[in-house]
Each structure stands twice: as structure tokens, then as C-alpha cells.
Coordinates of C-alpha atoms in Angstrom, one line a residue:
X1 CA 10.9 25.4 -0.6
X2 CA 10.2 21.7 -1.0
X3 CA 13.4 19.7 -0.9
X4 CA 11.8 16.2 -0.3
X5 CA 8.7 14.3 -1.0
X6 CA 7.3 11.3 1.1
X7 CA 5.0 8.9 -0.8
X8 CA 2.7 6.3 0.6
X9 CA 3.0 2.9 -1.1
X10 CA -0.4 1.2 -1.5
X11 CA -3.1 3.3 -3.2
X12 CA -0.6 6.1 -3.9
X13 CA 2.3 4.8 -5.9
X14 CA 0.9 1.4 -6.7
X15 CA -2.4 -0.5 -6.5
X16 CA -2.9 -4.2 -5.6
X17 CA -4.9 -6.5 -7.8
X18 CA -8.6 -7.0 -7.1
X19 CA -9.9 -9.9 -5.0
X20 CA -11.1 -11.6 -8.1
X21 CA -7.7 -11.4 -9.8
X22 CA -6.0 -12.6 -6.6
X23 CA -8.4 -15.6 -6.2
X24 CA -7.9 -16.6 -9.8
X25 CA -4.1 -16.4 -9.4
X26 CA -4.0 -18.7 -6.4
X27 CA -6.5 -21.2 -7.8
X28 CA -4.6 -21.7 -11.0
X29 CA -4.9 -25.1 -12.5
X30 CA -4.4 -27.1 -9.3
X31 CA -6.7 -25.4 -6.8
X32 CA -10.2 -26.3 -5.8
X33 CA -12.7 -26.4 -8.6
X34 CA -15.3 -23.7 -8.6
X35 CA -18.0 -22.9 -11.1
X36 CA -18.4 -19.3 -12.2
X37 CA -21.2 -18.5 -9.7
X38 CA -19.1 -19.9 -6.8
X39 CA -16.0 -18.0 -7.9
X40 CA -17.8 -14.7 -8.3
X41 CA -19.5 -15.1 -4.9
X42 CA -16.2 -16.0 -3.2
X43 CA -14.4 -13.1 -4.7
X44 CA -17.2 -10.8 -3.6
X45 CA -16.9 -12.0 0.0
X46 CA -13.1 -11.5 0.0
X47 CA -13.6 -8.0 -1.3
X48 CA -16.2 -7.3 1.4
X49 CA -14.0 -8.7 4.1
X50 CA -11.1 -6.5 2.9
X51 CA -9.0 -9.7 2.8
X52 CA -6.5 -8.5 0.2
X53 CA -3.7 -6.4 1.9
X54 CA -3.5 -3.0 0.1
X55 CA -7.1 -3.3 -1.1
X56 CA -10.3 -1.9 0.2
X57 CA -10.7 -2.1 4.0
X58 CA -13.3 -4.5 5.5
X59 CA -16.9 -3.4 5.4
X60 CA -17.2 -5.1 8.8
X61 CA -14.5 -6.7 10.8
X62 CA -15.4 -10.2 12.2
X63 CA -15.3 -10.4 16.0
X64 CA -12.4 -12.9 16.0
X65 CA -10.2 -10.6 14.0
X66 CA -11.2 -7.3 15.6
X67 CA -8.4 -7.3 18.2
X68 CA -5.8 -7.8 15.5
X69 CA -7.3 -5.1 13.4
X70 CA -7.7 -2.7 16.3
X71 CA -4.2 -3.2 17.7
X72 CA -2.5 -1.9 14.6
X73 CA -1.7 -5.0 12.6
X74 CA 0.8 -3.0 10.5
X75 CA 3.2 -2.9 13.4
X76 CA 4.1 -6.6 13.2
X77 CA 4.6 -8.9 10.2
X78 CA 3.2 -11.8 12.3
X79 CA 0.1 -9.9 13.3
X80 CA -0.4 -8.6 9.7
X81 CA -0.5 -12.1 8.3
X82 CA -2.8 -13.3 11.1
X83 CA -5.2 -10.5 10.5
X84 CA -5.5 -10.8 6.8
X85 CA -5.6 -14.6 6.7
X86 CA -8.3 -14.4 9.4
X87 CA -10.3 -12.0 7.2
X88 CA -9.8 -14.4 4.2
X89 CA -11.0 -17.4 6.1
X90 CA -14.0 -15.5 7.3
X91 CA -15.0 -15.1 3.6
X92 CA -15.8 -18.8 3.4
X93 CA -13.0 -20.1 1.2
X94 CA -13.5 -23.5 -0.4
X95 CA -10.2 -24.5 1.1
X96 CA -8.9 -22.7 4.2
X97 CA -5.3 -23.1 3.0
X98 CA -6.1 -20.6 0.3
X99 CA -6.0 -17.9 3.0
X100 CA -2.2 -18.2 3.3
X101 CA -1.9 -18.5 -0.5
X102 CA -3.8 -15.3 -1.0
X103 CA -1.7 -13.5 1.6
X104 CA 1.6 -14.7 0.1
X105 CA 0.4 -13.6 -3.4
X106 CA -0.3 -10.1 -2.1
X107 CA 3.4 -9.4 -1.7
X108 CA 4.4 -10.7 -5.1
X109 CA 5.3 -8.1 -7.8
X110 CA 2.7 -9.7 -10.1
X111 CA 0.0 -8.6 -7.7
X112 CA 0.8 -4.9 -8.1
X113 CA 0.6 -2.3 -10.8
X114 CA 2.2 1.2 -10.6
X115 CA -0.2 4.1 -11.3
X116 CA 0.4 5.4 -14.9
X117 CA 2.1 8.6 -13.8
X118 CA 4.2 7.1 -11.0
X119 CA 7.5 6.7 -12.8
X120 CA 7.5 9.8 -14.8
X121 CA 6.6 11.8 -11.7
X122 CA 9.4 10.2 -9.6
X123 CA 11.9 10.7 -12.5
X124 CA 10.9 14.4 -12.9
X125 CA 11.3 15.0 -9.1
X126 CA 14.8 13.4 -9.1
X127 CA 15.7 15.5 -12.1
X128 CA 14.9 18.6 -10.0
X129 CA 17.1 17.3 -7.1
X130 CA 14.2 16.4 -4.8
X131 CA 15.0 13.7 -2.2
X132 CA 12.3 10.9 -2.1
X133 CA 11.0 8.6 0.6
X134 CA 8.4 5.9 0.9
X135 CA 6.5 6.1 4.2
X136 CA 4.0 3.2 4.5
X137 CA 1.8 1.4 7.1
X138 CA 2.6 -2.1 6.0
X139 CA 3.4 -5.5 7.4
X140 CA 5.7 -6.8 4.7
X141 CA 8.7 -5.6 2.7
X142 CA 7.6 -3.8 -0.6
X143 CA 11.2 -3.3 -1.8
X144 CA 11.1 -6.3 -4.2
X145 CA 7.8 -5.0 -5.7
X146 CA 9.3 -1.5 -6.2
X147 CA 12.4 -3.1 -7.7
X148 CA 10.5 -5.3 -10.1
X149 CA 8.6 -2.3 -11.4
X150 CA 11.7 -0.2 -11.7
X151 CA 10.7 2.3 -9.0
X152 CA 13.2 1.5 -6.2
X153 CA 16.0 3.5 -7.8
X154 CA 14.2 6.7 -7.2
X155 CA 14.0 6.5 -3.4
X156 CA 16.6 7.6 -0.9
X157 CA 14.6 6.3 2.1
X158 CA 12.0 3.7 3.0
X159 CA 10.2 4.0 6.4
X160 CA 7.9 1.0 7.0
X161 CA 5.7 0.8 10.0
X162 CA 6.4 -2.9 10.8
X163 CA 10.2 -2.1 10.7
X164 CA 10.1 1.1 12.9
X165 CA 7.3 0.1 15.2
X166 CA 5.3 3.3 14.6
X167 CA 2.2 3.8 12.3
X168 CA 0.8 6.8 10.5
X169 CA -0.7 9.1 11.6
X170 CA 1.8 9.2 14.5
X171 CA 4.0 12.2 13.7
X172 CA 7.1 10.1 14.7
X173 CA 7.0 8.0 11.6
X174 CA 7.1 11.2 9.4
X175 CA 9.8 12.7 11.6
X176 CA 11.9 9.5 11.1
X177 CA 11.6 10.0 7.3
X178 CA 12.4 13.7 7.5
X179 CA 15.5 12.9 9.6
X180 CA 16.6 10.2 7.1
X181 CA 16.1 12.7 4.2
X182 CA 18.1 15.3 6.1
X183 CA 15.4 17.9 5.8
X184 CA 13.2 19.9 8.2
X185 CA 9.5 18.9 8.0
X186 CA 8.6 22.3 6.5
X187 CA 10.6 21.4 3.4
X188 CA 8.9 18.1 2.9
X189 CA 5.7 17.2 1.1
X190 CA 3.7 14.1 2.0
X191 CA 1.7 12.4 -0.8
X192 CA -0.9 9.8 0.2
X193 CA -4.4 8.4 -0.2
X194 CA -5.5 8.0 3.4
X195 CA -7.3 11.1 4.7
X196 CA -6.6 10.1 8.3
X197 CA -3.2 8.4 8.3
X198 CA -1.3 10.5 5.8
X199 CA -2.5 13.9 7.1
X200 CA -0.6 13.1 10.3
X201 CA 2.4 14.7 8.6
X202 CA 0.7 18.1 8.9
X203 CA 1.3 18.0 12.6
X204 CA 5.0 18.4 12.0
X205 CA 4.5 21.2 9.5
X206 CA 4.8 19.1 6.3
X207 CA 2.5 20.0 3.4
X208 CA 0.2 17.2 2.4
X209 CA -1.2 16.3 -1.1
X210 CA -4.0 13.7 -1.1
X211 CA -4.8 11.4 -4.0
X212 CA -7.7 9.0 -4.4
X213 CA -7.3 5.2 -3.8
X214 CA -8.7 4.2 -7.2
X215 CA -8.1 1.4 -9.6
X216 CA -5.0 2.1 -11.8
X217 CA -7.0 2.6 -14.9
X218 CA -9.2 5.3 -13.3
X219 CA -6.4 7.6 -12.0
X220 CA -4.0 8.6 -14.7
X221 CA -2.5 11.8 -13.4
X222 CA -3.0 12.5 -9.7
X223 CA 0.7 12.0 -8.9
X224 CA 1.9 14.2 -11.8
X225 CA 0.1 17.1 -10.1
X226 CA 2.8 16.9 -7.4
X227 CA 5.2 18.6 -9.8
X228 CA 3.0 21.7 -9.7
X229 CA 3.4 21.9 -5.9
X230 CA 7.2 21.8 -6.0

């Protein structure tokens, strides 16, 4: 019997804005002036570089960032920032200072949108007495984002890689969440979008439900299907 559900954060509960939206947000009215062609090209390079935390991964990691990427950048807030600002600078920004501005924006509530079925699914699970956790590979604190969007109240536990020093798919991060939930792994379901990282929970005996890391508008009900698994 399932008594608890662990959710990944990015790409599962919420989706970060696109590189184009992020770039437009940091340029505002006082940033470097770019014509439409320059803006589109720069946003495309940022997307290709995977420079927006929580967005698509890099198509190719630049050599000078490879060590940070390889050495688990989600285990340290400092390394996480260094990795993603390095990726952004490699995209050829008109002003290198925009790299830090883009990184800072990525942790703001305005940069994130919940999937359409997130809140109703969490509410229904809590109504059934299911204990809930967020288990995320992340280098910054998503609690303010969850609070802004009204989702924090549903969670009993948050296990974040940069806080606990362990990343998915390492079974220890899932065990930490099960321990905090007070449930054996066999009674806990893991819901995530990463076929490698999130399936690590299966090594403990947890059931796993995978969703697709799609734009919010293209994934209306993948989380709601969790209710059928309980």
C-alpha cells in the first residue's frame, strides 16, 4: 500500500521559463540593446548551452565547464552557480554580467510555472492521507518558489541534493526521504521526469512513475495519473 509519494521538482511539479523568456526578463528596459535577430540568436545559444537551470541540458558541454558538470554541480550551491554562469557566458552574451542575472532569475518564483494538474493532484493525495516529499537534484532552495505558487503547504519533507550532499540516482537520497516520511521504501512512490536519476529509487524497492519534461502547456495531466497508482 502506498503511504507516501516523492516528487521531483523541476520538470515534474514545475517548469522553468524558456531561455527566450529568461533573457527578455533580465534585459528589461535597462539592459544591453539587441535587435530582434540578435535576441533570437542569443536565446537560441543559451538554450543549446543548457544555461537555464531546470531547463534542457546542454547539447555539448564546453571544455572549461566540463569538470563542474561532471563533478555533480548539484551538490554545491557555489559549484551550481559557477557551472550555469559558465554555460551562459559560453553562449556569447552581449554583456558577461548577464550570466549572473540569468542565474539569479532562475530561482525567482516568476521564472517558474506549476504544471496544470500539480496542485489538484497534491491536494487529492493529502485528502487521502498520503505523506508527500520533494526529492530534487538542485543547487538552490526552491522553497520560496513552492510557497509563492501555493504548493509548499502540501509537503512534509524536502530533500535537496545540495543540502544533503547526495544526488539522485544514489539510493541514499531516496532513503533519506523515506526515513523523514517515516515509511519503508516499499510503501513510497517516486514521481519524476529523469529516466536515469529518478529511477534510482527502484533500487530501494520504491515504485517509480515517470512523466515527460515538457513545456507546461503540453502536459496537462501526467501528474493526475498518480492518483490511479495509489
